[in-house]
Protein backbone atom coordinates (compact mmCIF):
# COMPACT_ATOMS: atom_id res chain seq x y z
CA UNK A 1 0.00 0.00 0.00
CA UNK A 2 1.36 3.43 -0.93
CA UNK A 3 2.14 6.09 1.64
CA UNK A 4 2.08 9.89 1.57
CA UNK A 5 4.08 11.81 4.17
CA UNK A 6 2.94 15.28 5.27
CA UNK A 7 5.28 17.75 6.96
CA UNK A 8 5.51 21.48 7.64
CA UNK A 9 7.87 23.60 5.56
CA UNK A 10 10.33 23.22 2.72
CA UNK A 11 13.40 22.50 4.88
CA UNK A 12 11.67 19.69 6.74
CA UNK A 13 10.27 18.26 3.50
CA UNK A 14 13.73 18.16 1.91
CA UNK A 15 15.15 16.37 4.97
CA UNK A 16 12.28 13.89 4.97
CA UNK A 17 12.75 13.09 1.28
CA UNK A 18 16.42 12.37 1.99
CA UNK A 19 15.47 10.23 5.00
CA UNK A 20 13.09 8.16 2.88
CA UNK A 21 15.76 7.76 0.21
CA UNK A 22 18.21 6.54 2.87
CA UNK A 23 15.66 3.89 3.81
CA UNK A 24 15.08 2.92 0.19
CA UNK A 25 11.47 4.12 0.35
CA UNK A 26 9.99 5.59 -2.82
CA UNK A 27 7.19 7.50 -1.08
CA UNK A 28 5.71 10.92 -1.73
CA UNK A 29 6.26 13.89 0.59
CA UNK A 30 3.69 16.70 0.71
CA UNK A 31 4.96 19.94 2.20
CA UNK A 32 2.44 22.37 3.67
CA UNK A 33 3.96 25.82 3.90
CA UNK A 34 1.47 28.01 5.75
CA UNK A 35 2.58 28.75 9.34
CA UNK A 36 -0.81 28.43 11.04
CA UNK A 37 0.52 29.63 14.41
CA UNK A 38 0.24 33.28 13.39
CA UNK A 39 -2.57 35.32 11.87
CA UNK A 40 -6.33 34.88 11.35
CA UNK A 41 -7.76 31.44 10.63
CA UNK A 42 -11.47 32.19 10.22
CA UNK A 43 -12.55 30.81 6.86
CA UNK A 44 -9.10 29.31 6.28
CA UNK A 45 -10.55 26.16 4.69
CA UNK A 46 -13.25 27.91 2.68
CA UNK A 47 -11.48 30.78 0.92
CA UNK A 48 -7.85 31.71 0.23
CA UNK A 49 -8.59 35.37 0.97
CA UNK A 50 -8.01 35.25 4.74
CA UNK A 51 -4.52 33.78 4.69
CA UNK A 52 -3.51 35.44 1.42
CA UNK A 53 -4.35 38.90 2.79
CA UNK A 54 -2.44 38.18 5.99
CA UNK A 55 0.72 37.00 4.25
CA UNK A 56 0.58 39.92 1.85
CA UNK A 57 0.64 42.24 4.87
CA UNK A 58 3.63 40.36 6.27
CA UNK A 59 5.72 39.86 3.14
CA UNK A 60 4.27 42.28 0.61
CA UNK A 61 4.98 41.51 -3.03
CA UNK A 62 7.90 39.17 -2.34
CA UNK A 63 5.46 36.52 -3.58
CA UNK A 64 3.67 37.78 -6.73
CA UNK A 65 0.29 36.07 -6.14
CA UNK A 66 -0.60 35.16 -2.57
CA UNK A 67 -4.03 33.86 -3.55
CA UNK A 68 -2.40 31.36 -5.90
CA UNK A 69 -0.02 30.26 -3.14
CA UNK A 70 -2.86 29.60 -0.70
CA UNK A 71 -4.97 27.93 -3.38
CA UNK A 72 -2.02 25.59 -3.96
CA UNK A 73 -2.19 24.66 -0.27
CA UNK A 74 -5.93 24.01 -0.67
CA UNK A 75 -5.22 21.74 -3.64
CA UNK A 76 -2.65 19.72 -1.69
CA UNK A 77 -5.12 19.20 1.17
CA UNK A 78 -7.94 18.26 -1.22
CA UNK A 79 -5.67 15.77 -2.97
CA UNK A 80 -4.80 14.16 0.36
CA UNK A 81 -8.50 13.65 1.08
CA UNK A 82 -9.26 12.24 -2.38
CA UNK A 83 -6.29 9.87 -2.53
CA UNK A 84 -6.44 6.29 -1.26
CA UNK A 85 -2.91 6.06 0.16
CA UNK A 86 -2.03 5.96 3.82
CA UNK A 87 -1.13 9.42 5.16
CA UNK A 88 1.60 9.95 7.75
CA UNK A 89 1.75 13.35 9.46
CA UNK A 90 5.11 14.22 11.02
CA UNK A 91 4.89 16.65 13.92
CA UNK A 92 7.17 18.01 16.63
CA UNK A 93 6.26 19.95 19.80
CA UNK A 94 5.68 23.28 18.09
CA UNK A 95 2.29 24.94 17.80
CA UNK A 96 2.63 25.16 14.02
CA UNK A 97 3.15 21.40 13.74
CA UNK A 98 0.27 20.67 16.13
CA UNK A 99 -2.06 22.87 14.08
CA UNK A 100 -0.96 21.15 10.87
CA UNK A 101 -1.84 17.77 12.42
CA UNK A 102 -5.28 19.06 13.38
CA UNK A 103 -5.92 20.57 9.96
CA UNK A 104 -5.02 17.34 8.18
CA UNK A 105 -7.20 15.37 10.64
CA UNK A 106 -10.09 17.69 9.78
CA UNK A 107 -9.64 17.09 6.05
CA UNK A 108 -9.33 13.31 6.51
CA UNK A 109 -12.03 12.96 9.17
CA UNK A 110 -14.26 10.95 6.80
CA UNK A 111 -11.47 8.44 6.04
CA UNK A 112 -9.89 8.08 9.50
CA UNK A 113 -8.45 4.64 8.72
CA UNK A 114 -5.89 6.35 6.45
CA UNK A 115 -4.37 8.72 9.02
CA UNK A 116 -1.11 7.97 10.85
CA UNK A 117 1.51 10.02 12.67
CA UNK A 118 5.15 10.20 13.63
CA UNK A 119 5.68 12.12 16.86
CA UNK A 120 9.00 13.89 17.22
CA UNK A 121 10.48 15.37 20.39
CA UNK A 122 13.64 17.15 21.47
CA UNK A 123 15.01 13.77 22.55
CA UNK A 124 14.97 12.67 18.89
CA UNK A 125 17.25 15.49 17.72
CA UNK A 126 20.86 14.75 16.83
CA UNK A 127 23.16 15.43 19.80
CA UNK A 128 24.52 18.80 18.53
CA UNK A 129 21.02 20.12 17.79
CA UNK A 130 19.76 18.90 21.14
CA UNK A 131 22.66 20.59 22.96
CA UNK A 132 21.97 23.84 21.11
CA UNK A 133 18.30 23.88 22.16
CA UNK A 134 18.04 26.75 24.63
CA UNK A 135 14.30 27.45 24.61
CA UNK A 136 12.68 27.47 28.01
CA UNK A 137 9.80 25.35 26.69
CA UNK A 138 12.14 22.84 24.95
CA UNK A 139 10.01 23.14 21.82
CA UNK A 140 11.35 22.11 18.44
CA UNK A 141 9.97 22.00 14.92
CA UNK A 142 10.25 19.40 12.17
CA UNK A 143 12.67 21.64 10.27
CA UNK A 144 15.28 21.12 13.02
CA UNK A 145 15.66 17.37 12.42
CA UNK A 146 18.37 15.92 10.20
CA UNK A 147 17.58 13.30 7.56
CA UNK A 148 19.30 10.70 9.76
CA UNK A 149 17.12 11.63 12.75
CA UNK A 150 13.97 11.40 10.64
CA UNK A 151 15.10 8.07 9.20
CA UNK A 152 15.43 6.68 12.73
CA UNK A 153 11.84 7.68 13.51
CA UNK A 154 10.24 6.44 10.28
CA UNK A 155 9.49 2.93 11.63
CA UNK A 156 7.62 4.56 14.53
CA UNK A 157 4.71 5.68 12.32
CA UNK A 158 1.48 4.63 14.03
CA UNK A 159 -2.26 4.87 13.28
CA UNK A 160 -4.34 7.55 14.97
CA UNK A 161 -7.54 6.30 16.58
CA UNK A 162 -10.90 7.31 15.14
CA UNK A 163 -11.84 8.93 18.45
CA UNK A 164 -8.68 11.04 18.52
CA UNK A 165 -9.05 12.08 14.87
CA UNK A 166 -12.53 13.37 15.68
CA UNK A 167 -11.13 15.34 18.61
CA UNK A 168 -8.27 16.76 16.54
CA UNK A 169 -10.71 17.84 13.82
CA UNK A 170 -12.88 19.60 16.41
CA UNK A 171 -9.84 21.36 17.87
CA UNK A 172 -8.97 22.68 14.41
CA UNK A 173 -12.51 23.99 13.99
CA UNK A 174 -12.27 25.64 17.41
CA UNK A 175 -8.97 27.32 16.46
CA UNK A 176 -10.60 28.72 13.34
CA UNK A 177 -13.60 29.94 15.33
CA UNK A 178 -11.46 31.65 18.00
CA UNK A 179 -9.49 33.35 15.21
CA UNK A 180 -6.69 34.44 17.56
CA UNK A 181 -3.76 36.58 16.41
CA UNK A 182 -1.19 34.13 17.82
CA UNK A 183 -1.48 30.56 19.03
CA UNK A 184 0.53 28.66 21.65
CA UNK A 185 0.93 24.99 22.57
CA UNK A 186 0.56 24.72 26.35
CA UNK A 187 -0.22 21.56 28.35
CA UNK A 188 -1.18 19.71 25.16
CA UNK A 189 -3.72 22.40 24.29
CA UNK A 190 -3.89 25.16 21.68
CA UNK A 191 -4.04 28.50 23.51
CA UNK A 192 -4.75 31.97 22.08
CA UNK A 193 -2.32 34.89 22.12
CA UNK A 194 -2.08 38.43 20.76
CA UNK A 195 0.35 40.38 18.61
CA UNK A 196 0.88 42.52 21.70
CA UNK A 197 2.89 39.60 23.13
CA UNK A 198 5.49 40.12 20.39
CA UNK A 199 5.16 43.89 20.34
CA UNK A 200 6.17 44.10 24.00
CA UNK A 201 9.36 42.16 23.23
CA UNK A 202 10.19 44.46 20.33
CA UNK A 203 9.72 47.63 22.35
CA UNK A 204 11.86 46.15 25.14
CA UNK A 205 14.70 45.35 22.69
CA UNK A 206 14.67 48.73 20.93
CA UNK A 207 17.21 51.33 22.07
CA UNK A 208 17.44 55.10 21.70
CA UNK A 209 20.24 54.73 19.14
CA UNK A 210 19.89 53.10 15.76
CA UNK A 211 20.44 49.34 15.66
CA UNK A 212 20.46 47.01 12.66
CA UNK A 213 16.93 45.71 12.22
CA UNK A 214 18.32 42.21 11.76
CA UNK A 215 19.86 42.32 15.27
CA UNK A 216 16.63 43.47 16.90
CA UNK A 217 14.62 40.87 15.02
CA UNK A 218 17.09 38.17 16.08
CA UNK A 219 16.54 39.15 19.70
CA UNK A 220 12.78 38.87 19.26
CA UNK A 221 13.08 35.43 17.68
CA UNK A 222 15.24 34.24 20.57
CA UNK A 223 13.08 35.89 23.23
CA UNK A 224 9.77 34.47 22.01
CA UNK A 225 10.53 31.04 23.44
CA UNK A 226 7.33 29.95 25.12
CA UNK A 227 4.25 28.00 24.17
CA UNK A 228 5.83 26.17 21.26
CA UNK A 229 5.66 29.31 19.11
CA UNK A 230 8.50 29.85 16.65
CA UNK A 231 8.60 33.45 15.44
CA UNK A 232 10.13 33.84 11.98
CA UNK A 233 12.19 36.85 10.96
CA UNK A 234 9.44 37.90 8.54
CA UNK A 235 6.82 37.94 11.31
CA UNK A 236 9.09 39.83 13.73
CA UNK A 237 9.98 42.41 11.06
CA UNK A 238 6.31 42.84 10.16
CA UNK A 239 5.50 43.63 13.79
CA UNK A 240 8.35 46.19 13.80
CA UNK A 241 6.77 47.89 10.80
CA UNK A 242 3.34 47.85 12.42
CA UNK A 243 4.77 49.42 15.57
CA UNK A 244 6.49 52.08 13.47
CA UNK A 245 3.19 52.87 11.74
CA UNK A 246 1.62 53.29 15.19
CA UNK A 247 4.41 55.64 16.33
CA UNK A 248 5.83 53.20 18.87
CA UNK A 249 9.09 52.51 16.99
CA UNK A 250 11.19 54.22 14.33
CA UNK A 251 12.51 52.48 11.23
CA UNK A 252 14.62 53.97 8.45
CA UNK A 253 12.98 51.86 5.73
CA UNK A 254 9.66 50.12 6.31
CA UNK A 255 9.62 48.01 3.14
CA UNK A 256 8.88 44.30 3.72
CA UNK A 257 12.16 43.38 1.98
CA UNK A 258 14.32 45.90 3.88
CA UNK A 259 15.12 43.79 6.95
CA UNK A 260 18.77 43.16 6.08
CA UNK A 261 19.57 46.75 5.13
CA UNK A 262 17.68 49.02 7.51
CA UNK A 263 17.88 50.10 11.16
CA UNK A 264 15.42 50.64 13.99
CA UNK A 265 15.31 52.57 17.25
CA UNK A 266 12.90 53.34 20.04
CA UNK A 267 10.36 56.03 19.31
CA UNK A 268 11.24 59.43 20.73
CA UNK A 269 9.36 60.29 23.90
CA UNK A 270 6.61 62.89 23.34
CA UNK A 271 7.53 66.37 24.50
Coordinates of C-alpha atoms in Angstrom, one line a residue:
X1 CA 0.0 0.0 0.0
X2 CA 1.4 3.4 -0.9
X3 CA 2.1 6.1 1.6
X4 CA 2.1 9.9 1.6
X5 CA 4.1 11.8 4.2
X6 CA 2.9 15.3 5.3
X7 CA 5.3 17.7 7.0
X8 CA 5.5 21.5 7.6
X9 CA 7.9 23.6 5.6
X10 CA 10.3 23.2 2.7
X11 CA 13.4 22.5 4.9
X12 CA 11.7 19.7 6.7
X13 CA 10.3 18.3 3.5
X14 CA 13.7 18.2 1.9
X15 CA 15.2 16.4 5.0
X16 CA 12.3 13.9 5.0
X17 CA 12.8 13.1 1.3
X18 CA 16.4 12.4 2.0
X19 CA 15.5 10.2 5.0
X20 CA 13.1 8.2 2.9
X21 CA 15.8 7.8 0.2
X22 CA 18.2 6.5 2.9
X23 CA 15.7 3.9 3.8
X24 CA 15.1 2.9 0.2
X25 CA 11.5 4.1 0.3
X26 CA 10.0 5.6 -2.8
X27 CA 7.2 7.5 -1.1
X28 CA 5.7 10.9 -1.7
X29 CA 6.3 13.9 0.6
X30 CA 3.7 16.7 0.7
X31 CA 5.0 19.9 2.2
X32 CA 2.4 22.4 3.7
X33 CA 4.0 25.8 3.9
X34 CA 1.5 28.0 5.7
X35 CA 2.6 28.7 9.3
X36 CA -0.8 28.4 11.0
X37 CA 0.5 29.6 14.4
X38 CA 0.2 33.3 13.4
X39 CA -2.6 35.3 11.9
X40 CA -6.3 34.9 11.3
X41 CA -7.8 31.4 10.6
X42 CA -11.5 32.2 10.2
X43 CA -12.5 30.8 6.9
X44 CA -9.1 29.3 6.3
X45 CA -10.5 26.2 4.7
X46 CA -13.3 27.9 2.7
X47 CA -11.5 30.8 0.9
X48 CA -7.9 31.7 0.2
X49 CA -8.6 35.4 1.0
X50 CA -8.0 35.3 4.7
X51 CA -4.5 33.8 4.7
X52 CA -3.5 35.4 1.4
X53 CA -4.4 38.9 2.8
X54 CA -2.4 38.2 6.0
X55 CA 0.7 37.0 4.3
X56 CA 0.6 39.9 1.8
X57 CA 0.6 42.2 4.9
X58 CA 3.6 40.4 6.3
X59 CA 5.7 39.9 3.1
X60 CA 4.3 42.3 0.6
X61 CA 5.0 41.5 -3.0
X62 CA 7.9 39.2 -2.3
X63 CA 5.5 36.5 -3.6
X64 CA 3.7 37.8 -6.7
X65 CA 0.3 36.1 -6.1
X66 CA -0.6 35.2 -2.6
X67 CA -4.0 33.9 -3.5
X68 CA -2.4 31.4 -5.9
X69 CA 0.0 30.3 -3.1
X70 CA -2.9 29.6 -0.7
X71 CA -5.0 27.9 -3.4
X72 CA -2.0 25.6 -4.0
X73 CA -2.2 24.7 -0.3
X74 CA -5.9 24.0 -0.7
X75 CA -5.2 21.7 -3.6
X76 CA -2.7 19.7 -1.7
X77 CA -5.1 19.2 1.2
X78 CA -7.9 18.3 -1.2
X79 CA -5.7 15.8 -3.0
X80 CA -4.8 14.2 0.4
X81 CA -8.5 13.6 1.1
X82 CA -9.3 12.2 -2.4
X83 CA -6.3 9.9 -2.5
X84 CA -6.4 6.3 -1.3
X85 CA -2.9 6.1 0.2
X86 CA -2.0 6.0 3.8
X87 CA -1.1 9.4 5.2
X88 CA 1.6 10.0 7.8
X89 CA 1.7 13.4 9.5
X90 CA 5.1 14.2 11.0
X91 CA 4.9 16.7 13.9
X92 CA 7.2 18.0 16.6
X93 CA 6.3 20.0 19.8
X94 CA 5.7 23.3 18.1
X95 CA 2.3 24.9 17.8
X96 CA 2.6 25.2 14.0
X97 CA 3.1 21.4 13.7
X98 CA 0.3 20.7 16.1
X99 CA -2.1 22.9 14.1
X100 CA -1.0 21.1 10.9
X101 CA -1.8 17.8 12.4
X102 CA -5.3 19.1 13.4
X103 CA -5.9 20.6 10.0
X104 CA -5.0 17.3 8.2
X105 CA -7.2 15.4 10.6
X106 CA -10.1 17.7 9.8
X107 CA -9.6 17.1 6.0
X108 CA -9.3 13.3 6.5
X109 CA -12.0 13.0 9.2
X110 CA -14.3 10.9 6.8
X111 CA -11.5 8.4 6.0
X112 CA -9.9 8.1 9.5
X113 CA -8.4 4.6 8.7
X114 CA -5.9 6.3 6.4
X115 CA -4.4 8.7 9.0
X116 CA -1.1 8.0 10.8
X117 CA 1.5 10.0 12.7
X118 CA 5.2 10.2 13.6
X119 CA 5.7 12.1 16.9
X120 CA 9.0 13.9 17.2
X121 CA 10.5 15.4 20.4
X122 CA 13.6 17.2 21.5
X123 CA 15.0 13.8 22.5
X124 CA 15.0 12.7 18.9
X125 CA 17.2 15.5 17.7
X126 CA 20.9 14.8 16.8
X127 CA 23.2 15.4 19.8
X128 CA 24.5 18.8 18.5
X129 CA 21.0 20.1 17.8
X130 CA 19.8 18.9 21.1
X131 CA 22.7 20.6 23.0
X132 CA 22.0 23.8 21.1
X133 CA 18.3 23.9 22.2
X134 CA 18.0 26.8 24.6
X135 CA 14.3 27.5 24.6
X136 CA 12.7 27.5 28.0
X137 CA 9.8 25.3 26.7
X138 CA 12.1 22.8 24.9
X139 CA 10.0 23.1 21.8
X140 CA 11.4 22.1 18.4
X141 CA 10.0 22.0 14.9
X142 CA 10.2 19.4 12.2
X143 CA 12.7 21.6 10.3
X144 CA 15.3 21.1 13.0
X145 CA 15.7 17.4 12.4
X146 CA 18.4 15.9 10.2
X147 CA 17.6 13.3 7.6
X148 CA 19.3 10.7 9.8
X149 CA 17.1 11.6 12.8
X150 CA 14.0 11.4 10.6
X151 CA 15.1 8.1 9.2
X152 CA 15.4 6.7 12.7
X153 CA 11.8 7.7 13.5
X154 CA 10.2 6.4 10.3
X155 CA 9.5 2.9 11.6
X156 CA 7.6 4.6 14.5
X157 CA 4.7 5.7 12.3
X158 CA 1.5 4.6 14.0
X159 CA -2.3 4.9 13.3
X160 CA -4.3 7.6 15.0
X161 CA -7.5 6.3 16.6
X162 CA -10.9 7.3 15.1
X163 CA -11.8 8.9 18.5
X164 CA -8.7 11.0 18.5
X165 CA -9.1 12.1 14.9
X166 CA -12.5 13.4 15.7
X167 CA -11.1 15.3 18.6
X168 CA -8.3 16.8 16.5
X169 CA -10.7 17.8 13.8
X170 CA -12.9 19.6 16.4
X171 CA -9.8 21.4 17.9
X172 CA -9.0 22.7 14.4
X173 CA -12.5 24.0 14.0
X174 CA -12.3 25.6 17.4
X175 CA -9.0 27.3 16.5
X176 CA -10.6 28.7 13.3
X177 CA -13.6 29.9 15.3
X178 CA -11.5 31.6 18.0
X179 CA -9.5 33.4 15.2
X180 CA -6.7 34.4 17.6
X181 CA -3.8 36.6 16.4
X182 CA -1.2 34.1 17.8
X183 CA -1.5 30.6 19.0
X184 CA 0.5 28.7 21.7
X185 CA 0.9 25.0 22.6
X186 CA 0.6 24.7 26.4
X187 CA -0.2 21.6 28.4
X188 CA -1.2 19.7 25.2
X189 CA -3.7 22.4 24.3
X190 CA -3.9 25.2 21.7
X191 CA -4.0 28.5 23.5
X192 CA -4.7 32.0 22.1
X193 CA -2.3 34.9 22.1
X194 CA -2.1 38.4 20.8
X195 CA 0.4 40.4 18.6
X196 CA 0.9 42.5 21.7
X197 CA 2.9 39.6 23.1
X198 CA 5.5 40.1 20.4
X199 CA 5.2 43.9 20.3
X200 CA 6.2 44.1 24.0
X201 CA 9.4 42.2 23.2
X202 CA 10.2 44.5 20.3
X203 CA 9.7 47.6 22.4
X204 CA 11.9 46.1 25.1
X205 CA 14.7 45.3 22.7
X206 CA 14.7 48.7 20.9
X207 CA 17.2 51.3 22.1
X208 CA 17.4 55.1 21.7
X209 CA 20.2 54.7 19.1
X210 CA 19.9 53.1 15.8
X211 CA 20.4 49.3 15.7
X212 CA 20.5 47.0 12.7
X213 CA 16.9 45.7 12.2
X214 CA 18.3 42.2 11.8
X215 CA 19.9 42.3 15.3
X216 CA 16.6 43.5 16.9
X217 CA 14.6 40.9 15.0
X218 CA 17.1 38.2 16.1
X219 CA 16.5 39.2 19.7
X220 CA 12.8 38.9 19.3
X221 CA 13.1 35.4 17.7
X222 CA 15.2 34.2 20.6
X223 CA 13.1 35.9 23.2
X224 CA 9.8 34.5 22.0
X225 CA 10.5 31.0 23.4
X226 CA 7.3 30.0 25.1
X227 CA 4.2 28.0 24.2
X228 CA 5.8 26.2 21.3
X229 CA 5.7 29.3 19.1
X230 CA 8.5 29.9 16.7
X231 CA 8.6 33.5 15.4
X232 CA 10.1 33.8 12.0
X233 CA 12.2 36.9 11.0
X234 CA 9.4 37.9 8.5
X235 CA 6.8 37.9 11.3
X236 CA 9.1 39.8 13.7
X237 CA 10.0 42.4 11.1
X238 CA 6.3 42.8 10.2
X239 CA 5.5 43.6 13.8
X240 CA 8.4 46.2 13.8
X241 CA 6.8 47.9 10.8
X242 CA 3.3 47.8 12.4
X243 CA 4.8 49.4 15.6
X244 CA 6.5 52.1 13.5
X245 CA 3.2 52.9 11.7
X246 CA 1.6 53.3 15.2
X247 CA 4.4 55.6 16.3
X248 CA 5.8 53.2 18.9
X249 CA 9.1 52.5 17.0
X250 CA 11.2 54.2 14.3
X251 CA 12.5 52.5 11.2
X252 CA 14.6 54.0 8.5
X253 CA 13.0 51.9 5.7
X254 CA 9.7 50.1 6.3
X255 CA 9.6 48.0 3.1
X256 CA 8.9 44.3 3.7
X257 CA 12.2 43.4 2.0
X258 CA 14.3 45.9 3.9
X259 CA 15.1 43.8 7.0
X260 CA 18.8 43.2 6.1
X261 CA 19.6 46.8 5.1
X262 CA 17.7 49.0 7.5
X263 CA 17.9 50.1 11.2
X264 CA 15.4 50.6 14.0
X265 CA 15.3 52.6 17.2
X266 CA 12.9 53.3 20.0
X267 CA 10.4 56.0 19.3
X268 CA 11.2 59.4 20.7
X269 CA 9.4 60.3 23.9
X270 CA 6.6 62.9 23.3
X271 CA 7.5 66.4 24.5

